[in-house]
Tab-separated table of N, CA and C in Angstrom:
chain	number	residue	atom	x	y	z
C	301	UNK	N	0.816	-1.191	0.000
C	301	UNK	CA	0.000	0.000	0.000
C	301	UNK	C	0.860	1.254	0.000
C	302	UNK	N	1.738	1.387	0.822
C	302	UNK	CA	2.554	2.391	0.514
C	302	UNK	C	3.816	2.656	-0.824
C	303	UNK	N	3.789	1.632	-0.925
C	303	UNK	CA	4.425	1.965	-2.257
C	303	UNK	C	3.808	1.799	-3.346
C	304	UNK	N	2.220	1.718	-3.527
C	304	UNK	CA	1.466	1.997	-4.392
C	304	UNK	C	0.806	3.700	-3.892
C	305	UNK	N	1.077	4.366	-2.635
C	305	UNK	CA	0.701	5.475	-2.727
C	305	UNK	C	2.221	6.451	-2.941
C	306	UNK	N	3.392	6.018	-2.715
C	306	UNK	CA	4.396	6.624	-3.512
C	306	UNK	C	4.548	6.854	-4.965
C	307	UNK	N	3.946	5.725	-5.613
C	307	UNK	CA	3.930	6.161	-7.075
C	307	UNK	C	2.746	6.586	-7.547
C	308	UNK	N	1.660	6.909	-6.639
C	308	UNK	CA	0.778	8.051	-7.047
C	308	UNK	C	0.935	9.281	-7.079
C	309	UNK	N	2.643	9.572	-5.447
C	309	UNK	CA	2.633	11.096	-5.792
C	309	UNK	C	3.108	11.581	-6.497
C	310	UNK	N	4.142	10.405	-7.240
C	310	UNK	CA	5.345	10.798	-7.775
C	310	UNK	C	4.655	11.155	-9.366
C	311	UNK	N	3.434	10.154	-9.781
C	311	UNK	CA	2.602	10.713	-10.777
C	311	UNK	C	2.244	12.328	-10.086
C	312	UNK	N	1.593	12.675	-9.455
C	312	UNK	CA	0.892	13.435	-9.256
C	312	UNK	C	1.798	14.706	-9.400
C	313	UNK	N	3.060	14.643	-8.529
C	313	UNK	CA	4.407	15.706	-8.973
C	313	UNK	C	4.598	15.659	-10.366
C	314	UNK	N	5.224	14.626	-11.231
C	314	UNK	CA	5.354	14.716	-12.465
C	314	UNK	C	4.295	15.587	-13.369
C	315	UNK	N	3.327	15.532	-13.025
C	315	UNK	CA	1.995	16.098	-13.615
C	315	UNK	C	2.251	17.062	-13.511
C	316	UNK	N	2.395	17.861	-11.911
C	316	UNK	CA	2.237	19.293	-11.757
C	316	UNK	C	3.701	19.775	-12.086
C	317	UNK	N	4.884	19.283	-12.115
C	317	UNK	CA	6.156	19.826	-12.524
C	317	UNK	C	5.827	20.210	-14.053
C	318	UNK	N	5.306	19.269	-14.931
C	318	UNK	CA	5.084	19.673	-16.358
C	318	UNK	C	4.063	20.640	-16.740
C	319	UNK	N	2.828	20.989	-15.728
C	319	UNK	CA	1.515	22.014	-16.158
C	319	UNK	C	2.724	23.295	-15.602
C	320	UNK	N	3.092	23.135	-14.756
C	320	UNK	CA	4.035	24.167	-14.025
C	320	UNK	C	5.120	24.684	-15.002
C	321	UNK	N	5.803	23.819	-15.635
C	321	UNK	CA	6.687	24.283	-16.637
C	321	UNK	C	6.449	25.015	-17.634
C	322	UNK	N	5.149	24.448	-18.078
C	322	UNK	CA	3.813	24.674	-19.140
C	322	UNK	C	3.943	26.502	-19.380
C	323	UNK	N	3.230	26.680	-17.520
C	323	UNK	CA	2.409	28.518	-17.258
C	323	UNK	C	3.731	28.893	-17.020
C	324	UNK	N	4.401	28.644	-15.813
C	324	UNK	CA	5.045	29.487	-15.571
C	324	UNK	C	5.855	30.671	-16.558
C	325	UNK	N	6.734	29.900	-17.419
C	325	UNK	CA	7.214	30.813	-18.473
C	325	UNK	C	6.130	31.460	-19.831
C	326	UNK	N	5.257	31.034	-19.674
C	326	UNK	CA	3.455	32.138	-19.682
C	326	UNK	C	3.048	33.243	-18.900
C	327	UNK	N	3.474	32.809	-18.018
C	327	UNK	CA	3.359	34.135	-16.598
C	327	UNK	C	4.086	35.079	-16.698
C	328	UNK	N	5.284	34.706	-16.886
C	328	UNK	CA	6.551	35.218	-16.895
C	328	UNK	C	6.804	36.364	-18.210
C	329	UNK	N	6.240	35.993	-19.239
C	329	UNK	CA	6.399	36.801	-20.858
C	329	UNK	C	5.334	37.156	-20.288
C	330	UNK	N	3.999	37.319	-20.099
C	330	UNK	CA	2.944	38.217	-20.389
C	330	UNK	C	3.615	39.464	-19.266
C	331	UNK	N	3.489	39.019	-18.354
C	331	UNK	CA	3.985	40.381	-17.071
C	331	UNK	C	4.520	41.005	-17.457
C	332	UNK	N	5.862	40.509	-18.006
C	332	UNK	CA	7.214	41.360	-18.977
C	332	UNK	C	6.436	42.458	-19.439
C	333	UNK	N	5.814	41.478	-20.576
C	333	UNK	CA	5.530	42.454	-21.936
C	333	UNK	C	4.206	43.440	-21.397
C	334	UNK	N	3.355	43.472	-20.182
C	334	UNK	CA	2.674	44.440	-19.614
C	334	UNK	C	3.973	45.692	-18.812
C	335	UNK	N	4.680	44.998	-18.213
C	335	UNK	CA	5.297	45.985	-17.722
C	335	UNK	C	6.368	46.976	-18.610
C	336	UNK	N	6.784	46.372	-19.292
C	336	UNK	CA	7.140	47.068	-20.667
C	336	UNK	C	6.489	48.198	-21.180
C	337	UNK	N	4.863	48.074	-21.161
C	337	UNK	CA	4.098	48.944	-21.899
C	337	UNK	C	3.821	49.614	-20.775
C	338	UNK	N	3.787	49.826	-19.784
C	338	UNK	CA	3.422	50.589	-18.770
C	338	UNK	C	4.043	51.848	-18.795
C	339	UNK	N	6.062	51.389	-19.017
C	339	UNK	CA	6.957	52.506	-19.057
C	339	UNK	C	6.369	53.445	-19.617
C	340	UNK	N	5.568	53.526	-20.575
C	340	UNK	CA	5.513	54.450	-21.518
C	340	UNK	C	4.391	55.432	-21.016
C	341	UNK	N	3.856	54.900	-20.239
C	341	UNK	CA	2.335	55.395	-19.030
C	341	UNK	C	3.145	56.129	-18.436
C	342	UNK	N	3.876	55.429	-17.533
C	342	UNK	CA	4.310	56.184	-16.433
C	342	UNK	C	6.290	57.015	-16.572
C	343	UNK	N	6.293	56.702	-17.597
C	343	UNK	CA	7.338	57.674	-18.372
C	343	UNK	C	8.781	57.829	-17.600
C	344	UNK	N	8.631	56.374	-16.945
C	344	UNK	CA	9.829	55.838	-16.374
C	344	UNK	C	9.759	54.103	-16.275
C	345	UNK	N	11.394	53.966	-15.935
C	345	UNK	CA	11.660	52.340	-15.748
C	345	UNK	C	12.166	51.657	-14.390
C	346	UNK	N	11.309	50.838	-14.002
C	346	UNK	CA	12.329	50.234	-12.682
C	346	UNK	C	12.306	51.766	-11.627
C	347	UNK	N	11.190	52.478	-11.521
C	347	UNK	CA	11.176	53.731	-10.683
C	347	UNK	C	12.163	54.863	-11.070
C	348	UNK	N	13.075	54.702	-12.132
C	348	UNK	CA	13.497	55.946	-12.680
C	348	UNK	C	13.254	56.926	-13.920
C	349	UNK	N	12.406	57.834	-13.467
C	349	UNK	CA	12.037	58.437	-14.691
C	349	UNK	C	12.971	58.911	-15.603
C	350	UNK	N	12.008	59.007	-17.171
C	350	UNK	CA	13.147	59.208	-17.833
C	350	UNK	C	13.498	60.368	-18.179
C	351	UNK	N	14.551	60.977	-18.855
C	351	UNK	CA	14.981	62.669	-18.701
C	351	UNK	C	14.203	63.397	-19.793
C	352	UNK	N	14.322	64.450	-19.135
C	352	UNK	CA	13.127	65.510	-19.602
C	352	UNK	C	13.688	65.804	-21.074
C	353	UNK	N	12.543	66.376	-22.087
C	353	UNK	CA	12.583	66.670	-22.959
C	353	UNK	C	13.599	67.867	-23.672
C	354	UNK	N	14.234	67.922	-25.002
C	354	UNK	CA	14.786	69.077	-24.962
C	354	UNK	C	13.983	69.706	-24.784
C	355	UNK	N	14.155	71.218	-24.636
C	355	UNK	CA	13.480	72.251	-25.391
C	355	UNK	C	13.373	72.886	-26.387
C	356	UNK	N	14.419	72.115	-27.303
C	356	UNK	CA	13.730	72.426	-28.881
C	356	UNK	C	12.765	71.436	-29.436
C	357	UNK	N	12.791	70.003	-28.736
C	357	UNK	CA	11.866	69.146	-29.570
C	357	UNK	C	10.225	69.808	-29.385
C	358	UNK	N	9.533	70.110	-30.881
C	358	UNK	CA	8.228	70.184	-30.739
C	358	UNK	C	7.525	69.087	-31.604
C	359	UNK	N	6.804	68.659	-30.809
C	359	UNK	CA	6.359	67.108	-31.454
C	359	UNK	C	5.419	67.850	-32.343
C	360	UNK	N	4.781	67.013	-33.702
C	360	UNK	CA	3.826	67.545	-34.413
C	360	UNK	C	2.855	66.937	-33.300
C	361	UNK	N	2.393	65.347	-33.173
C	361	UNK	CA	1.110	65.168	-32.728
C	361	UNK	C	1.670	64.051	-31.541
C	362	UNK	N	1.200	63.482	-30.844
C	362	UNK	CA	0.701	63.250	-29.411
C	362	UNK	C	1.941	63.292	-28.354
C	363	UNK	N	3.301	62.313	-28.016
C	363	UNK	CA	3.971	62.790	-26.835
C	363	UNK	C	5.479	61.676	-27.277
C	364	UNK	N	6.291	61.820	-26.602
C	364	UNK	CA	7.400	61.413	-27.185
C	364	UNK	C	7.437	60.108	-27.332
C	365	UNK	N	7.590	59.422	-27.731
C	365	UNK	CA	7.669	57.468	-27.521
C	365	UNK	C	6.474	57.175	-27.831
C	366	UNK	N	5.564	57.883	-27.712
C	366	UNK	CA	3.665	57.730	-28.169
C	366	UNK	C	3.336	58.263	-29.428
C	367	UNK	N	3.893	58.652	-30.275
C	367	UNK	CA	3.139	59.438	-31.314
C	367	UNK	C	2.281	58.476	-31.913
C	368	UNK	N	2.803	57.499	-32.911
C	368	UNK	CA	2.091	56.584	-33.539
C	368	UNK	C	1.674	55.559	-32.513
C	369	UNK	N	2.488	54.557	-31.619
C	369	UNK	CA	2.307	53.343	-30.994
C	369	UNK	C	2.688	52.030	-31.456
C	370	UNK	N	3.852	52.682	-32.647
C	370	UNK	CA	4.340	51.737	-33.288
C	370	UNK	C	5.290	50.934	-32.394
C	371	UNK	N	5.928	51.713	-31.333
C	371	UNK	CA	7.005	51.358	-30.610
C	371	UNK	C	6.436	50.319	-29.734
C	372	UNK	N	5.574	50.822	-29.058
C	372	UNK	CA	4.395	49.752	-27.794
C	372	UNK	C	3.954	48.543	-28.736
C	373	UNK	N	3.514	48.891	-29.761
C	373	UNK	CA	2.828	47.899	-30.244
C	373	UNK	C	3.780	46.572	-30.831
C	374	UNK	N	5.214	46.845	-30.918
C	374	UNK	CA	6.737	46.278	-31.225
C	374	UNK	C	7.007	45.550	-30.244
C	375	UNK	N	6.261	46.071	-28.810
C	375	UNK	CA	7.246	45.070	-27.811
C	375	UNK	C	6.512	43.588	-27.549
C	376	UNK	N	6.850	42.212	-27.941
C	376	UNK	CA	5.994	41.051	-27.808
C	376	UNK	C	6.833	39.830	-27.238
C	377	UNK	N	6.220	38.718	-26.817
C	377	UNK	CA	7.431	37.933	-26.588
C	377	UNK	C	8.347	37.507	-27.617
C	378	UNK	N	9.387	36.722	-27.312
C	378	UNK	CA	10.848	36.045	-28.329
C	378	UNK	C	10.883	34.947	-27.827
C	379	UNK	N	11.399	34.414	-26.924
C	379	UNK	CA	11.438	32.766	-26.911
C	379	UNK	C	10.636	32.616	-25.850
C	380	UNK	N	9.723	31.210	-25.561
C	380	UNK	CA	8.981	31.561	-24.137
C	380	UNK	C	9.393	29.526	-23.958
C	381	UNK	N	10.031	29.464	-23.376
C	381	UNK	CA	10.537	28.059	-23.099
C	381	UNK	C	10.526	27.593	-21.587
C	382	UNK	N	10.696	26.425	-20.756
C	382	UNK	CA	10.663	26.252	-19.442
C	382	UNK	C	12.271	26.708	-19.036
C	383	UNK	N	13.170	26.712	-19.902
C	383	UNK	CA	14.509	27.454	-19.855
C	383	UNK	C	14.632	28.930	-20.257
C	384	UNK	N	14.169	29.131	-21.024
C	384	UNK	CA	14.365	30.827	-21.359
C	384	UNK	C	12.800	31.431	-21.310
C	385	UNK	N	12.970	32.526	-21.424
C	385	UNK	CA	12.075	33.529	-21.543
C	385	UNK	C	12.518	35.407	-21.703
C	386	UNK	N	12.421	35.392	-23.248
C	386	UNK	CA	12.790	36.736	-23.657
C	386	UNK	C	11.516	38.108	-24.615
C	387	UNK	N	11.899	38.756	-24.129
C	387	UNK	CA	10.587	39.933	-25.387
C	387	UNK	C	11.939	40.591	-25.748
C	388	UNK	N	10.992	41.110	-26.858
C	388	UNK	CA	11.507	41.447	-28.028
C	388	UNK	C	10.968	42.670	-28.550
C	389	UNK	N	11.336	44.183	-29.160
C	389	UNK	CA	11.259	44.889	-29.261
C	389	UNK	C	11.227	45.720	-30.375
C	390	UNK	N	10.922	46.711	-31.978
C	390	UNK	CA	11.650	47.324	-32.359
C	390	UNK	C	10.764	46.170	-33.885
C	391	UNK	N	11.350	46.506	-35.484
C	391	UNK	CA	11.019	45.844	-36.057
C	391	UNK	C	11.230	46.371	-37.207
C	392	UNK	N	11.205	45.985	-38.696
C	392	UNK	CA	12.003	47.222	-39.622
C	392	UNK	C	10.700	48.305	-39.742
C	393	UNK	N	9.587	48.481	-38.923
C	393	UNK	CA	9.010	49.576	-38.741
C	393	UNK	C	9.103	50.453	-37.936
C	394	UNK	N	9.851	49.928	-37.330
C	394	UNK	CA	10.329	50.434	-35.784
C	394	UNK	C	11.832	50.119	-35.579
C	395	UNK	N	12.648	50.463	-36.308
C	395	UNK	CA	14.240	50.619	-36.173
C	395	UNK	C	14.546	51.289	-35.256
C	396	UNK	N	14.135	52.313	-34.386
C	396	UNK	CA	14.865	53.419	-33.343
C	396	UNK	C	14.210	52.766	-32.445
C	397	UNK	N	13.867	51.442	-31.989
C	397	UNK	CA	13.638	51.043	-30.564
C	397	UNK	C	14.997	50.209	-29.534
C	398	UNK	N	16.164	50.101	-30.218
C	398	UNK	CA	16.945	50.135	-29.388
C	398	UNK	C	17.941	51.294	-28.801
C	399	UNK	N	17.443	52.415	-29.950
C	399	UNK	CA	18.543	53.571	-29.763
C	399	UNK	C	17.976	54.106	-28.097
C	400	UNK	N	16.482	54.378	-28.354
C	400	UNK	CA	15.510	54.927	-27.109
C	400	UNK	C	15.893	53.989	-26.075
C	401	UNK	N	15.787	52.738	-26.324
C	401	UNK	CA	16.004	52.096	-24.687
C	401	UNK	C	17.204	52.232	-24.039
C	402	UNK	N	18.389	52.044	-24.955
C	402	UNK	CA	19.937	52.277	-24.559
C	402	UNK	C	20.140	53.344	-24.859
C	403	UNK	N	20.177	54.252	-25.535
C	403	UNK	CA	20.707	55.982	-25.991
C	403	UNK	C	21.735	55.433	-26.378
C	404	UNK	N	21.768	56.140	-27.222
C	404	UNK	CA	23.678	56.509	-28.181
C	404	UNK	C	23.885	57.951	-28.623
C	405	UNK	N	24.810	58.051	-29.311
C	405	UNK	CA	25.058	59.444	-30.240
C	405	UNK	C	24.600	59.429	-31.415
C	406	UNK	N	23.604	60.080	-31.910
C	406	UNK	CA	23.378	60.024	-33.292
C	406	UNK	C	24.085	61.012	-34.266
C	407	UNK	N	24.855	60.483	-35.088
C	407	UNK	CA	25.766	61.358	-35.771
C	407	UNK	C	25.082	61.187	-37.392
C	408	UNK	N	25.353	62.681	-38.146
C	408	UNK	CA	24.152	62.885	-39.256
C	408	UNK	C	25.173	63.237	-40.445
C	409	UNK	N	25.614	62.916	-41.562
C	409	UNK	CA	26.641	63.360	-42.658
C	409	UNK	C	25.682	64.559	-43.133
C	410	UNK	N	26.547	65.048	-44.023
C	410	UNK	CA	26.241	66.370	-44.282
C	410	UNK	C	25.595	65.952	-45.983
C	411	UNK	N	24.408	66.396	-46.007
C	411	UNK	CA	23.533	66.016	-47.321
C	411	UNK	C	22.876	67.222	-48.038
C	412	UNK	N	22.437	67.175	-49.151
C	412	UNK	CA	21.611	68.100	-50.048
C	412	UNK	C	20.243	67.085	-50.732
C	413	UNK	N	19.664	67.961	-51.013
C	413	UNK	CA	18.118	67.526	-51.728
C	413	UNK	C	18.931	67.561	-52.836
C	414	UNK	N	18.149	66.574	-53.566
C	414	UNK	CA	18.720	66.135	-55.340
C	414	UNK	C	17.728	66.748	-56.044
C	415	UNK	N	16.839	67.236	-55.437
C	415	UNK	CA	15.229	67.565	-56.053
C	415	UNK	C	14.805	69.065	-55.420
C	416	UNK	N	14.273	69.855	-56.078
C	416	UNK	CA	13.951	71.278	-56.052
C	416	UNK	C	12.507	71.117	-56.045
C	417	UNK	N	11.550	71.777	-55.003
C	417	UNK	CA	10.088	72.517	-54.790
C	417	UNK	C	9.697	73.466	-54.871
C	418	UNK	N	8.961	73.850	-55.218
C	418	UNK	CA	8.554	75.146	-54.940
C	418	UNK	C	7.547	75.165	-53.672
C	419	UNK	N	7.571	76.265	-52.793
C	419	UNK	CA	7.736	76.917	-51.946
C	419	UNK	C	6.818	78.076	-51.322
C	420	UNK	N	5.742	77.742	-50.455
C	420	UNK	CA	5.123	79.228	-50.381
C	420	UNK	C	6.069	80.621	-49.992
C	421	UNK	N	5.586	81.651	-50.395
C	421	UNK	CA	6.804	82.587	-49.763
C	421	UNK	C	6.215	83.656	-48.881
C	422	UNK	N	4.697	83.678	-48.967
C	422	UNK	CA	4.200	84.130	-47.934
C	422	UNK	C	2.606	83.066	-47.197
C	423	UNK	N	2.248	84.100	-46.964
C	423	UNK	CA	0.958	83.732	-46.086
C	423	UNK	C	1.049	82.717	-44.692
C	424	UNK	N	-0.208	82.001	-44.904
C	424	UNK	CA	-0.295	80.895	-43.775
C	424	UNK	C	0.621	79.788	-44.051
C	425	UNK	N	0.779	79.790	-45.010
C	425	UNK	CA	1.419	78.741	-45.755
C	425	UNK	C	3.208	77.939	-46.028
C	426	UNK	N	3.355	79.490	-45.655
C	426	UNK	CA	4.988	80.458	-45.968
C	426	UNK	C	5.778	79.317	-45.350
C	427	UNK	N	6.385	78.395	-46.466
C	427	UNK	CA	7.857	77.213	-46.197
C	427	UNK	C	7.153	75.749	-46.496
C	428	UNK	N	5.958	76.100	-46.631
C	428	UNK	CA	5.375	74.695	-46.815
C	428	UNK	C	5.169	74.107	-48.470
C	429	UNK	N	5.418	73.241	-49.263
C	429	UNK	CA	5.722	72.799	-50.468
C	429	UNK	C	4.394	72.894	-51.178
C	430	UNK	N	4.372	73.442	-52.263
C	430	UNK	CA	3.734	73.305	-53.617
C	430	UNK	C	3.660	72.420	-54.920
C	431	UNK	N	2.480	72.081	-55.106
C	431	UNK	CA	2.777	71.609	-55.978
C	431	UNK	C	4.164	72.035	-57.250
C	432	UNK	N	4.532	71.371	-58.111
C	432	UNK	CA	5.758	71.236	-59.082
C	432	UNK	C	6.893	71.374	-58.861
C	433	UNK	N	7.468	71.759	-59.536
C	433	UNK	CA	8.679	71.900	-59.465
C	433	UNK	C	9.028	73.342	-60.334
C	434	UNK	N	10.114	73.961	-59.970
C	434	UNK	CA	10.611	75.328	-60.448
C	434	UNK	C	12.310	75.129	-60.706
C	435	UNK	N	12.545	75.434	-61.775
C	435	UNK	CA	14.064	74.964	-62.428
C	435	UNK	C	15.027	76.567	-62.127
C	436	UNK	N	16.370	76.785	-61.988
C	436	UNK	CA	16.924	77.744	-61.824
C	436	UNK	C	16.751	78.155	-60.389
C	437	UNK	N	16.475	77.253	-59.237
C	437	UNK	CA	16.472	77.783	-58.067
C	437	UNK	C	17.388	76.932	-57.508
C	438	UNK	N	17.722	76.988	-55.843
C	438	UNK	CA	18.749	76.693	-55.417
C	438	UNK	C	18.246	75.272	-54.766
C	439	UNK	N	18.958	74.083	-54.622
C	439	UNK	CA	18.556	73.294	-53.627
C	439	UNK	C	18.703	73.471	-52.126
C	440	UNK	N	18.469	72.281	-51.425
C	440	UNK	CA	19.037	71.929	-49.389
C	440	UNK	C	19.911	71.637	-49.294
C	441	UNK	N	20.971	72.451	-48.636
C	441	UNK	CA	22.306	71.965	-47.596
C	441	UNK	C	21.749	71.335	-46.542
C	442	UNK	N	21.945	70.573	-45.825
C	442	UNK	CA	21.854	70.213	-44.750
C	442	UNK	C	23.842	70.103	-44.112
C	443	UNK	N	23.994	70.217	-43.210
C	443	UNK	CA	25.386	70.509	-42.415
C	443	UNK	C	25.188	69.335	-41.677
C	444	UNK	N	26.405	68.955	-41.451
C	444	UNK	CA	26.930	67.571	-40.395
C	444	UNK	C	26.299	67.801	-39.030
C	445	UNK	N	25.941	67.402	-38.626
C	445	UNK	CA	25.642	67.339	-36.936
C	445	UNK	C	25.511	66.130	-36.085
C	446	UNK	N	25.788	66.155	-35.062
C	446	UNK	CA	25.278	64.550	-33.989
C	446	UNK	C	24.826	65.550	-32.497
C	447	UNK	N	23.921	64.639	-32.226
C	447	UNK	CA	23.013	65.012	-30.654
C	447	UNK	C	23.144	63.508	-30.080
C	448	UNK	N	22.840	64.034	-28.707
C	448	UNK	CA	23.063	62.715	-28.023
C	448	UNK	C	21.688	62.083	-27.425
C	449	UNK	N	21.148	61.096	-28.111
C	449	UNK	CA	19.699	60.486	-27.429
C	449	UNK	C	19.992	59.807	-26.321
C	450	UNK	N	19.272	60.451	-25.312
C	450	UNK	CA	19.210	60.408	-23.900
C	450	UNK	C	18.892	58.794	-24.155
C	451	UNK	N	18.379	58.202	-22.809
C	451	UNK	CA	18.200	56.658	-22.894
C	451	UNK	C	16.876	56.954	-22.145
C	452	UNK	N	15.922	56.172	-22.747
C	452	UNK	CA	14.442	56.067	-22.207
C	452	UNK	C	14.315	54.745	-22.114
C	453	UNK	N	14.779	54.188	-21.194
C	453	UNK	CA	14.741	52.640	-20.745
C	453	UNK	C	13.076	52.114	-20.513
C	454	UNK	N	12.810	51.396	-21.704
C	454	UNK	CA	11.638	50.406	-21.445
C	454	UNK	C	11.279	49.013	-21.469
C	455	UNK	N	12.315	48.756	-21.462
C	455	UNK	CA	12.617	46.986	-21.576
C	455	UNK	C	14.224	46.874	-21.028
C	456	UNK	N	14.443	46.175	-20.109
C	456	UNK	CA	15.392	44.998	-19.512
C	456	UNK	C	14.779	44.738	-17.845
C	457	UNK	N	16.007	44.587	-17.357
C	457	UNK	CA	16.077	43.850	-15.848
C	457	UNK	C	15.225	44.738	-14.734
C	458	UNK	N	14.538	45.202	-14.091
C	458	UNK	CA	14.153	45.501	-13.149
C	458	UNK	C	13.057	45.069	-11.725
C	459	UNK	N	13.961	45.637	-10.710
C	459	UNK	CA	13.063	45.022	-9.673
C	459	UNK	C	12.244	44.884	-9.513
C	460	UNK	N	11.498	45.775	-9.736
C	460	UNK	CA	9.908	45.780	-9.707
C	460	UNK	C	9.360	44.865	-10.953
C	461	UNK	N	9.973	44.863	-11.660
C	461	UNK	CA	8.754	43.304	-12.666
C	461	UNK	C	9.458	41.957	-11.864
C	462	UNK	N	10.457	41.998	-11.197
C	462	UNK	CA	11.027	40.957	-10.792
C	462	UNK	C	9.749	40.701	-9.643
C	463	UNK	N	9.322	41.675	-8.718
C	463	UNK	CA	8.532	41.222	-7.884
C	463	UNK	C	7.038	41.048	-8.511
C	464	UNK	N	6.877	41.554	-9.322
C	464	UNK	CA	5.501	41.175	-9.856
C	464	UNK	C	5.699	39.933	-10.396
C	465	UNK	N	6.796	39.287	-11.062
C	465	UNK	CA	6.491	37.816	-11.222
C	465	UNK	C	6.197	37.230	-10.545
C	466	UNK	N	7.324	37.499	-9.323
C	466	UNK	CA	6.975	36.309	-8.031
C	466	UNK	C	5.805	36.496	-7.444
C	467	UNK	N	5.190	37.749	-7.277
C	467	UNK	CA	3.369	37.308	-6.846
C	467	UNK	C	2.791	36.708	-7.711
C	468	UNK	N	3.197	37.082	-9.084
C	468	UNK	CA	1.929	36.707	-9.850
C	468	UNK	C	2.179	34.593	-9.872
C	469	UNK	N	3.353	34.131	-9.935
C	469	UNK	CA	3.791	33.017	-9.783
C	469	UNK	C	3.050	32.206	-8.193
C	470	UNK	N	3.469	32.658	-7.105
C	470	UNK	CA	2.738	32.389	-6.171
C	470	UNK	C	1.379	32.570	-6.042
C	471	UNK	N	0.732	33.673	-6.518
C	471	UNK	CA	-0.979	33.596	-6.823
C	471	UNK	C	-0.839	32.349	-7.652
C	472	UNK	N	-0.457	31.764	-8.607
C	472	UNK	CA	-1.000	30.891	-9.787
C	472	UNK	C	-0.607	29.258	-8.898
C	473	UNK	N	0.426	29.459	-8.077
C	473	UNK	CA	0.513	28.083	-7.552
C	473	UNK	C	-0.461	27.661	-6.055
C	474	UNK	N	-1.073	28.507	-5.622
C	474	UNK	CA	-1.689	28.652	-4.581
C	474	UNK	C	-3.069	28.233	-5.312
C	475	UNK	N	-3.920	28.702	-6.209
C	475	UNK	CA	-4.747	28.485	-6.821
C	475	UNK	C	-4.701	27.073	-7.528
């Protein structure tokens, strides 16, 4: 009798080691990839907000890292295994999602327009493009420059998703 109720538990462990292997790294990528998108709510990572805006950037339409939602909508899981578990970020629609999370220097060569517009020269309008084209006018210099993109960390290691796993892990094994 007892060693017919030893190899019931040892079924019964085997069972729950494999449903367990199953969620857990389920648990684990969804939280991520919520807390990921949060940064962008609360406009910091791991409790450090991120640095303030220049004061020359004027956005055309909604807020920095938010305009479209191409960036949020980029971050999803990458491998979700009982050994790994990674998200993933960025996409060839979204190329500047590792510059924002890590910052670098962005350095710019010095270019011209190959192509000539015409040009309002006054009114409401005054710099904004017209239809055709106008021959005998001058093209765009643009001049060399590099600025340095700050780092707006929204994806890696932090404590705080570290502790939201482990509740959310202990809620799921308690249940």
């Amino acid at each position: 009798m007892s060693n017919q109720f030893q190899i019931q538990l040892e079924n019964f462990f085997a069972r729950f080691n494999q449903h367990f292997d199953e969620a857990v790294p389920t648990i684990i990528a969804e939280t991520a990839n919520e807390y990921y998108r949060e940064s962008f709510v609360k406009k910091s990572f791991d409790g450090k907000p991120w640095p303030a805006l220049s004061k020359n950037y004027k956005p055309k339409r909604g807020t920095m890292m938010v305009r479209s939602a191409n960036l949020i909508n980029s971050i999803r899981p990458g491998v979700v295994s009982p050994s790994l578990v990674t998200s993933r970020a960025g996409s060839t629609k979204v190329p500047y999602a590792r510059v924002h999370n890590e910052g670098e220097q962005i350095s710019r060569t010095a270019r011209s327009e190959t192509f000539m517009r015409n040009r309002y020269k006054a009114g409401n309008k005054k710099g904004k493009f017209k239809r055709g084209a106008t021959y005998n006018t001058k093209g765009y210099t643009f001049k060399a420059y590099s600025y340095n993109m700050p780092q707006r960390q929204f994806m890696g290691h932090a404590k705080e998703l570290n502790q939201r796993i482990v509740k959310r892990i202990i809620s799921y094994t308690i249940l």
